[in-house]
Amino acid sequence: MTENIVNYEIQIFDSIAEIAVYFSDFLKSNVELAKNNFSLVLSGGSTPKPVYKYLAEQNKNKLDWNKINFFWGDERCVPPDDVESNYKMAFDSLLNKINITKENIFRIQGENDPYTEAKRYGDVVSKNVISLNGLPRFDFMMLGLGEDGHVASIFPDRLNLFSEDEICKVSIHPTTKQKRITLTGKVINNAENIIFIVTGENKSKVLNDILISHEDSIKYPASYVKPTNGRLIWLLDKAAAKKLNL
Ligand code: 6PG
């Protein structure tokens, strides 16, 4: 069986603060080079919060923010002012601090009926993101990594979301049973730059399983993140990279 070798880059930093500096420079240089609007998919959870804060503080007036269209990789099915909302986290840490028009913000409406919203958001993405090979092609796809190896809201019991043709689907958190809206695997893999930001020793085992030992890696959704024609970049802090023996 031919091993599907995935080319990826790993950068290891002392801290999330250093990751934020690197990511900010990387984003800024790519946005400046972009001929048209730049499509950025924000990840949720807690890891990216310091990165978003740094982006706002460091580039407040240094980046043409209205060149960026903001999207989300997934959203919890809660209202936008709910503490669980990925939109709220991004709004409070970044969007509320920069000069951006609401036309550039493509929020997943977590307050809507999940199935209706999955369809609506898929249509919004189709209309507002260039496509390649019949799928939306985002310029930057930010991802976090769950301890169970999930990405966006593609959990280990929903690996079928990597073979889905729909852009966006409803998912359910395996323990909390919270409904989520998530981009599907083919859309994630169609991005030009897929950028994982992973920190903390609690992620070191799953990272080693996925990147090095491949032990049980077939059960982790992150193992299926393989850019079809783009770059896969892992930005890690030392704690998360602890078991990588690089
Ligand atoms: C979410 C995220 C999810 C997250 C990982 C890591 O909605 O929770 O999209 O995929 O990135 O669970 O979360 P932490 O950054 O909080 O560890």
mmCIF file of C-alpha atoms and ligand atoms in Angstrom:
data_model
loop_
_atom_site.group_PDB
_atom_site.id
_atom_site.type_symbol
_atom_site.label_atom_id
_atom_site.label_comp_id
_atom_site.label_asym_id
_atom_site.label_seq_id
_atom_site.Cartn_x
_atom_site.Cartn_y
_atom_site.Cartn_z
ATOM 1 C CA MET A 1 0.000 0.000 0.000
ATOM 2 C CA THR A 2 1.576 3.279 -0.978
ATOM 3 C CA GLU A 3 1.980 5.523 1.988
ATOM 4 C CA ASN A 4 0.368 8.856 1.217
ATOM 5 C CA ILE A 5 3.323 10.993 2.227
ATOM 6 C CA VAL A 6 2.151 14.342 3.494
ATOM 7 C CA ASN A 7 4.596 17.195 3.089
ATOM 8 C CA TYR A 8 4.412 19.521 6.022
ATOM 9 C CA GLU A 9 6.522 22.091 7.813
ATOM 10 C CA ILE A 10 6.984 22.223 11.568
ATOM 11 C CA GLN A 11 8.059 25.368 13.410
ATOM 12 C CA ILE A 12 8.679 25.110 17.152
ATOM 13 C CA PHE A 13 8.588 28.184 19.381
ATOM 14 C CA ASP A 14 9.229 28.867 23.050
ATOM 15 C CA SER A 15 5.716 30.195 23.594
ATOM 16 C CA ILE A 16 2.391 31.177 22.065
ATOM 17 C CA ALA A 17 3.640 34.781 22.176
ATOM 18 C CA GLU A 18 6.399 33.866 19.726
ATOM 19 C CA ILE A 19 3.924 31.960 17.581
ATOM 20 C CA ALA A 20 1.770 35.090 17.491
ATOM 21 C CA VAL A 21 4.660 37.185 16.183
ATOM 22 C CA TYR A 22 5.483 34.633 13.505
ATOM 23 C CA PHE A 23 1.871 34.186 12.439
ATOM 24 C CA SER A 24 1.266 37.930 12.339
ATOM 25 C CA ASP A 25 4.230 38.485 10.022
ATOM 26 C CA PHE A 26 3.239 35.499 7.885
ATOM 27 C CA LEU A 27 -0.359 36.729 7.547
ATOM 28 C CA LYS A 28 0.667 40.343 6.865
ATOM 29 C CA SER A 29 3.105 39.411 4.100
ATOM 30 C CA ASN A 30 0.547 37.137 2.429
ATOM 31 C CA VAL A 31 -2.242 39.714 2.639
ATOM 32 C CA GLU A 32 0.031 42.377 1.134
ATOM 33 C CA LEU A 33 0.898 40.054 -1.769
ATOM 34 C CA ALA A 34 -2.731 39.125 -2.432
ATOM 35 C CA LYS A 35 -4.149 40.676 -5.601
ATOM 36 C CA ASN A 36 -7.759 40.484 -4.438
ATOM 37 C CA ASN A 37 -9.523 39.925 -1.167
ATOM 38 C CA PHE A 38 -7.767 37.506 1.162
ATOM 39 C CA SER A 39 -9.864 34.716 2.672
ATOM 40 C CA LEU A 40 -8.903 33.852 6.249
ATOM 41 C CA VAL A 41 -10.586 31.032 8.169
ATOM 42 C CA LEU A 42 -10.331 31.569 11.911
ATOM 43 C CA SER A 43 -10.097 28.617 14.263
ATOM 44 C CA GLY A 44 -11.948 28.448 17.549
ATOM 45 C CA GLY A 45 -11.194 27.124 20.993
ATOM 46 C CA SER A 46 -8.795 28.901 23.338
ATOM 47 C CA THR A 47 -5.365 28.516 21.718
ATOM 48 C CA PRO A 48 -5.674 31.242 19.063
ATOM 49 C CA LYS A 49 -6.946 33.955 21.440
ATOM 50 C CA PRO A 50 -3.466 35.410 22.236
ATOM 51 C CA VAL A 51 -2.657 35.288 18.515
ATOM 52 C CA TYR A 52 -5.793 37.257 17.646
ATOM 53 C CA LYS A 53 -5.033 39.792 20.398
ATOM 54 C CA TYR A 54 -1.492 40.245 19.092
ATOM 55 C CA LEU A 55 -2.761 40.612 15.505
ATOM 56 C CA ALA A 56 -5.044 43.444 16.614
ATOM 57 C CA GLU A 57 -2.421 45.211 18.745
ATOM 58 C CA GLN A 58 0.475 44.791 16.325
ATOM 59 C CA ASN A 59 -1.281 45.500 13.050
ATOM 60 C CA LYS A 60 -4.034 47.870 14.108
ATOM 61 C CA ASN A 61 -3.002 50.435 11.508
ATOM 62 C CA LYS A 62 -0.400 48.423 9.640
ATOM 63 C CA LEU A 63 -2.663 46.057 7.781
ATOM 64 C CA ASP A 64 -5.372 46.789 5.236
ATOM 65 C CA TRP A 65 -7.918 44.803 7.240
ATOM 66 C CA ASN A 66 -10.668 45.356 4.668
ATOM 67 C CA LYS A 67 -8.621 43.276 2.253
ATOM 68 C CA ILE A 68 -9.362 40.289 4.473
ATOM 69 C CA ASN A 69 -12.606 38.342 4.453
ATOM 70 C CA PHE A 70 -13.034 36.562 7.790
ATOM 71 C CA PHE A 71 -14.629 33.125 7.952
ATOM 72 C CA TRP A 72 -14.800 30.403 10.604
ATOM 73 C CA GLY A 73 -13.797 26.757 10.365
ATOM 74 C CA ASP A 74 -16.511 25.812 12.795
ATOM 75 C CA GLU A 75 -18.967 27.231 15.285
ATOM 76 C CA ARG A 76 -20.855 26.005 18.264
ATOM 77 C CA CYS A 77 -24.644 26.170 17.853
ATOM 78 C CA VAL A 78 -25.045 28.994 20.349
ATOM 79 C CA PRO A 79 -25.853 32.716 19.987
ATOM 80 C CA PRO A 80 -22.983 35.069 19.023
ATOM 81 C CA ASP A 81 -22.837 36.579 22.518
ATOM 82 C CA ASP A 82 -22.535 33.183 24.210
ATOM 83 C CA VAL A 83 -19.237 32.542 26.010
ATOM 84 C CA GLU A 84 -18.968 29.304 23.997
ATOM 85 C CA SER A 85 -19.154 31.142 20.668
ATOM 86 C CA ASN A 86 -16.027 31.054 18.468
ATOM 87 C CA TYR A 87 -17.304 34.252 16.865
ATOM 88 C CA LYS A 88 -17.485 35.966 20.284
ATOM 89 C CA MET A 89 -13.920 34.897 21.073
ATOM 90 C CA ALA A 90 -12.656 36.335 17.759
ATOM 91 C CA PHE A 91 -14.807 39.461 18.077
ATOM 92 C CA ASP A 92 -13.616 40.252 21.595
ATOM 93 C CA SER A 93 -9.922 39.526 20.890
ATOM 94 C CA LEU A 94 -9.596 40.845 17.317
ATOM 95 C CA LEU A 95 -12.554 42.059 15.273
ATOM 96 C CA ASN A 96 -13.754 44.592 17.818
ATOM 97 C CA LYS A 97 -10.283 46.183 17.885
ATOM 98 C CA ILE A 98 -9.606 46.727 14.190
ATOM 99 C CA ASN A 99 -11.054 48.841 11.443
ATOM 100 C CA ILE A 100 -13.131 46.227 9.619
ATOM 101 C CA THR A 101 -16.524 46.554 7.972
ATOM 102 C CA LYS A 102 -19.244 44.026 8.704
ATOM 103 C CA GLU A 103 -19.253 43.147 4.985
ATOM 104 C CA ASN A 104 -15.870 41.443 5.541
ATOM 105 C CA ILE A 105 -17.100 39.267 8.384
ATOM 106 C CA PHE A 106 -18.827 36.034 7.395
ATOM 107 C CA ARG A 107 -20.106 34.715 10.714
ATOM 108 C CA ILE A 108 -21.560 31.250 11.109
ATOM 109 C CA GLN A 109 -24.947 32.007 12.677
ATOM 110 C CA GLY A 110 -24.873 29.573 15.574
ATOM 111 C CA GLU A 111 -28.240 30.795 16.761
ATOM 112 C CA ASN A 112 -29.981 29.437 13.634
ATOM 113 C CA ASP A 113 -31.337 25.964 13.053
ATOM 114 C CA PRO A 114 -28.122 23.915 12.599
ATOM 115 C CA TYR A 115 -29.123 22.141 9.410
ATOM 116 C CA THR A 116 -30.452 25.312 7.783
ATOM 117 C CA GLU A 117 -27.293 27.179 8.824
ATOM 118 C CA ALA A 118 -24.952 24.507 7.475
ATOM 119 C CA LYS A 119 -26.602 24.910 4.075
ATOM 120 C CA ARG A 120 -26.679 28.709 4.303
ATOM 121 C CA TYR A 121 -23.033 29.002 5.296
ATOM 122 C CA GLY A 122 -21.987 26.600 2.562
ATOM 123 C CA ASP A 123 -23.748 28.872 0.057
ATOM 124 C CA VAL A 124 -22.103 31.976 1.589
ATOM 125 C CA VAL A 125 -18.673 30.352 1.248
ATOM 126 C CA SER A 126 -19.403 29.324 -2.333
ATOM 127 C CA LYS A 127 -20.377 32.857 -3.252
ATOM 128 C CA ASN A 128 -17.491 34.622 -1.498
ATOM 129 C CA VAL A 129 -14.451 32.383 -1.887
ATOM 130 C CA ILE A 130 -12.643 31.577 -5.119
ATOM 131 C CA SER A 131 -12.859 27.926 -6.076
ATOM 132 C CA LEU A 132 -10.302 25.404 -7.276
ATOM 133 C CA ASN A 133 -11.234 21.950 -8.562
ATOM 134 C CA GLY A 134 -14.856 22.721 -7.740
ATOM 135 C CA LEU A 135 -14.226 23.486 -4.065
ATOM 136 C CA PRO A 136 -13.755 26.774 -2.177
ATOM 137 C CA ARG A 137 -10.044 27.586 -1.844
ATOM 138 C CA PHE A 138 -9.277 29.609 1.233
ATOM 139 C CA ASP A 139 -5.998 31.485 1.409
ATOM 140 C CA PHE A 140 -5.395 30.740 5.111
ATOM 141 C CA MET A 141 -7.097 27.914 6.994
ATOM 142 C CA MET A 142 -6.279 28.186 10.691
ATOM 143 C CA LEU A 143 -6.804 25.011 12.682
ATOM 144 C CA GLY A 144 -6.437 23.928 16.289
ATOM 145 C CA LEU A 145 -6.022 20.362 17.478
ATOM 146 C CA GLY A 146 -8.145 18.636 20.078
ATOM 147 C CA GLU A 147 -6.571 16.118 22.475
ATOM 148 C CA ASP A 148 -8.633 13.499 20.642
ATOM 149 C CA GLY A 149 -7.129 14.636 17.361
ATOM 150 C CA HIS A 150 -10.189 16.545 16.155
ATOM 151 C CA VAL A 151 -9.922 19.520 13.835
ATOM 152 C CA ALA A 152 -12.594 22.194 13.434
ATOM 153 C CA SER A 153 -15.616 20.176 14.576
ATOM 154 C CA ILE A 154 -14.636 16.983 12.802
ATOM 155 C CA PHE A 155 -14.461 14.516 15.689
ATOM 156 C CA PRO A 156 -13.040 10.955 15.647
ATOM 157 C CA ASP A 157 -16.546 9.464 15.320
ATOM 158 C CA ARG A 158 -17.218 11.594 12.219
ATOM 159 C CA LEU A 159 -14.340 10.837 9.887
ATOM 160 C CA ASN A 160 -16.925 10.650 7.102
ATOM 161 C CA LEU A 161 -16.786 14.458 7.117
ATOM 162 C CA PHE A 162 -13.531 14.088 5.163
ATOM 163 C CA SER A 163 -15.341 12.428 2.289
ATOM 164 C CA GLU A 164 -18.380 14.722 2.308
ATOM 165 C CA ASP A 165 -19.055 16.788 -0.834
ATOM 166 C CA GLU A 166 -20.990 19.424 1.124
ATOM 167 C CA ILE A 167 -18.962 22.502 2.098
ATOM 168 C CA CYS A 168 -20.442 22.677 5.556
ATOM 169 C CA LYS A 169 -22.149 20.070 7.782
ATOM 170 C CA VAL A 170 -23.678 19.726 11.203
ATOM 171 C CA SER A 171 -21.513 17.843 13.685
ATOM 172 C CA ILE A 172 -22.048 16.846 17.302
ATOM 173 C CA HIS A 173 -19.454 17.010 20.070
ATOM 174 C CA PRO A 174 -19.023 13.367 21.211
ATOM 175 C CA THR A 175 -19.172 14.092 24.936
ATOM 176 C CA THR A 176 -21.171 17.290 25.385
ATOM 177 C CA LYS A 177 -23.507 16.394 22.464
ATOM 178 C CA GLN A 178 -23.401 20.086 21.563
ATOM 179 C CA LYS A 179 -24.346 20.646 17.942
ATOM 180 C CA ARG A 180 -21.691 22.316 15.820
ATOM 181 C CA ILE A 181 -21.422 23.654 12.270
ATOM 182 C CA THR A 182 -18.163 22.699 10.566
ATOM 183 C CA LEU A 183 -16.350 23.057 7.275
ATOM 184 C CA THR A 184 -15.772 19.620 5.837
ATOM 185 C CA GLY A 185 -12.459 17.887 5.204
ATOM 186 C CA LYS A 186 -12.282 18.386 1.450
ATOM 187 C CA VAL A 187 -12.700 22.153 1.908
ATOM 188 C CA ILE A 188 -10.049 22.213 4.640
ATOM 189 C CA ASN A 189 -7.648 20.282 2.388
ATOM 190 C CA ASN A 190 -8.315 22.585 -0.574
ATOM 191 C CA ALA A 191 -6.864 25.622 1.199
ATOM 192 C CA GLU A 192 -3.649 27.240 0.018
ATOM 193 C CA ASN A 193 -2.132 27.430 3.504
ATOM 194 C CA ILE A 194 -3.349 25.139 6.280
ATOM 195 C CA ILE A 195 -1.890 26.376 9.539
ATOM 196 C CA PHE A 196 -2.193 24.427 12.780
ATOM 197 C CA ILE A 197 -1.451 26.318 15.983
ATOM 198 C CA VAL A 198 -0.981 23.820 18.810
ATOM 199 C CA THR A 199 0.317 24.518 22.301
ATOM 200 C CA GLY A 200 0.540 22.782 25.649
ATOM 201 C CA GLU A 201 1.910 19.461 26.897
ATOM 202 C CA ASN A 202 -1.604 18.018 26.854
ATOM 203 C CA LYS A 203 -1.371 17.952 23.040
ATOM 204 C CA SER A 204 2.109 16.351 22.910
ATOM 205 C CA LYS A 205 0.960 12.730 22.734
ATOM 206 C CA VAL A 206 -1.628 13.194 19.996
ATOM 207 C CA LEU A 207 0.871 15.299 18.054
ATOM 208 C CA ASN A 208 3.502 12.575 18.286
ATOM 209 C CA ASP A 209 0.958 9.937 17.241
ATOM 210 C CA ILE A 210 -0.073 11.998 14.217
ATOM 211 C CA LEU A 211 3.286 13.326 13.068
ATOM 212 C CA ILE A 212 5.854 10.742 14.155
ATOM 213 C CA SER A 213 4.733 7.375 15.466
ATOM 214 C CA HIS A 214 1.532 7.217 13.425
ATOM 215 C CA GLU A 215 0.316 4.973 16.241
ATOM 216 C CA ASP A 216 -3.452 4.827 15.931
ATOM 217 C CA SER A 217 -3.167 7.892 13.702
ATOM 218 C CA ILE A 218 -5.985 6.621 11.474
ATOM 219 C CA LYS A 219 -8.425 7.389 14.287
ATOM 220 C CA TYR A 220 -7.441 11.054 14.478
ATOM 221 C CA PRO A 221 -9.212 13.486 12.117
ATOM 222 C CA ALA A 222 -6.075 15.677 12.017
ATOM 223 C CA SER A 223 -4.296 12.781 10.250
ATOM 224 C CA TYR A 224 -6.596 13.368 7.281
ATOM 225 C CA VAL A 225 -5.562 16.995 6.889
ATOM 226 C CA LYS A 226 -3.535 16.687 3.702
ATOM 227 C CA PRO A 227 -3.450 19.728 1.446
ATOM 228 C CA THR A 228 -4.426 18.747 -2.109
ATOM 229 C CA ASN A 229 -2.438 21.646 -3.540
ATOM 230 C CA GLY A 230 -1.194 23.838 -0.750
ATOM 231 C CA ARG A 231 1.039 24.016 2.296
ATOM 232 C CA LEU A 232 0.565 22.356 5.680
ATOM 233 C CA ILE A 233 2.300 24.211 8.490
ATOM 234 C CA TRP A 234 2.414 23.214 12.159
ATOM 235 C CA LEU A 235 3.190 26.065 14.573
ATOM 236 C CA LEU A 236 3.939 24.452 17.927
ATOM 237 C CA ASP A 237 5.212 25.569 21.271
ATOM 238 C CA LYS A 238 7.929 23.513 22.974
ATOM 239 C CA ALA A 239 5.466 21.931 25.389
ATOM 240 C CA ALA A 240 3.304 20.552 22.595
ATOM 241 C CA ALA A 241 6.379 19.423 20.648
ATOM 242 C CA LYS A 242 7.874 17.708 23.705
ATOM 243 C CA LYS A 243 7.402 14.158 22.414
ATOM 244 C CA LEU A 244 8.355 14.800 18.816
ATOM 245 C CA ASN A 245 12.067 13.868 19.246
ATOM 246 C CA LEU A 246 12.970 16.094 16.318
HETATM 247 C C1 6PG B 1 -13.550 24.578 18.563
HETATM 248 C C2 6PG B 1 -12.361 24.497 17.662
HETATM 249 C C3 6PG B 1 -11.619 23.221 17.907
HETATM 250 C C4 6PG B 1 -10.362 23.640 18.629
HETATM 251 C C5 6PG B 1 -9.700 22.474 19.304
HETATM 252 C C6 6PG B 1 -8.543 22.963 20.182
HETATM 253 O O1 6PG B 1 -14.607 25.044 18.138
HETATM 254 O O2 6PG B 1 -13.353 24.217 19.740
HETATM 255 O O3 6PG B 1 -12.559 24.775 16.395
HETATM 256 O O4 6PG B 1 -11.283 22.502 16.752
HETATM 257 O O5 6PG B 1 -9.465 24.245 17.708
HETATM 258 O O6 6PG B 1 -10.659 21.835 20.118
HETATM 259 O O7 6PG B 1 -9.110 23.765 21.188
HETATM 260 P P1 6PG B 1 -8.170 24.534 22.246
HETATM 261 O O8 6PG B 1 -7.429 25.567 21.450
HETATM 262 O O9 6PG B 1 -9.143 25.178 23.204
HETATM 263 O O10 6PG B 1 -7.263 23.509 22.864
#
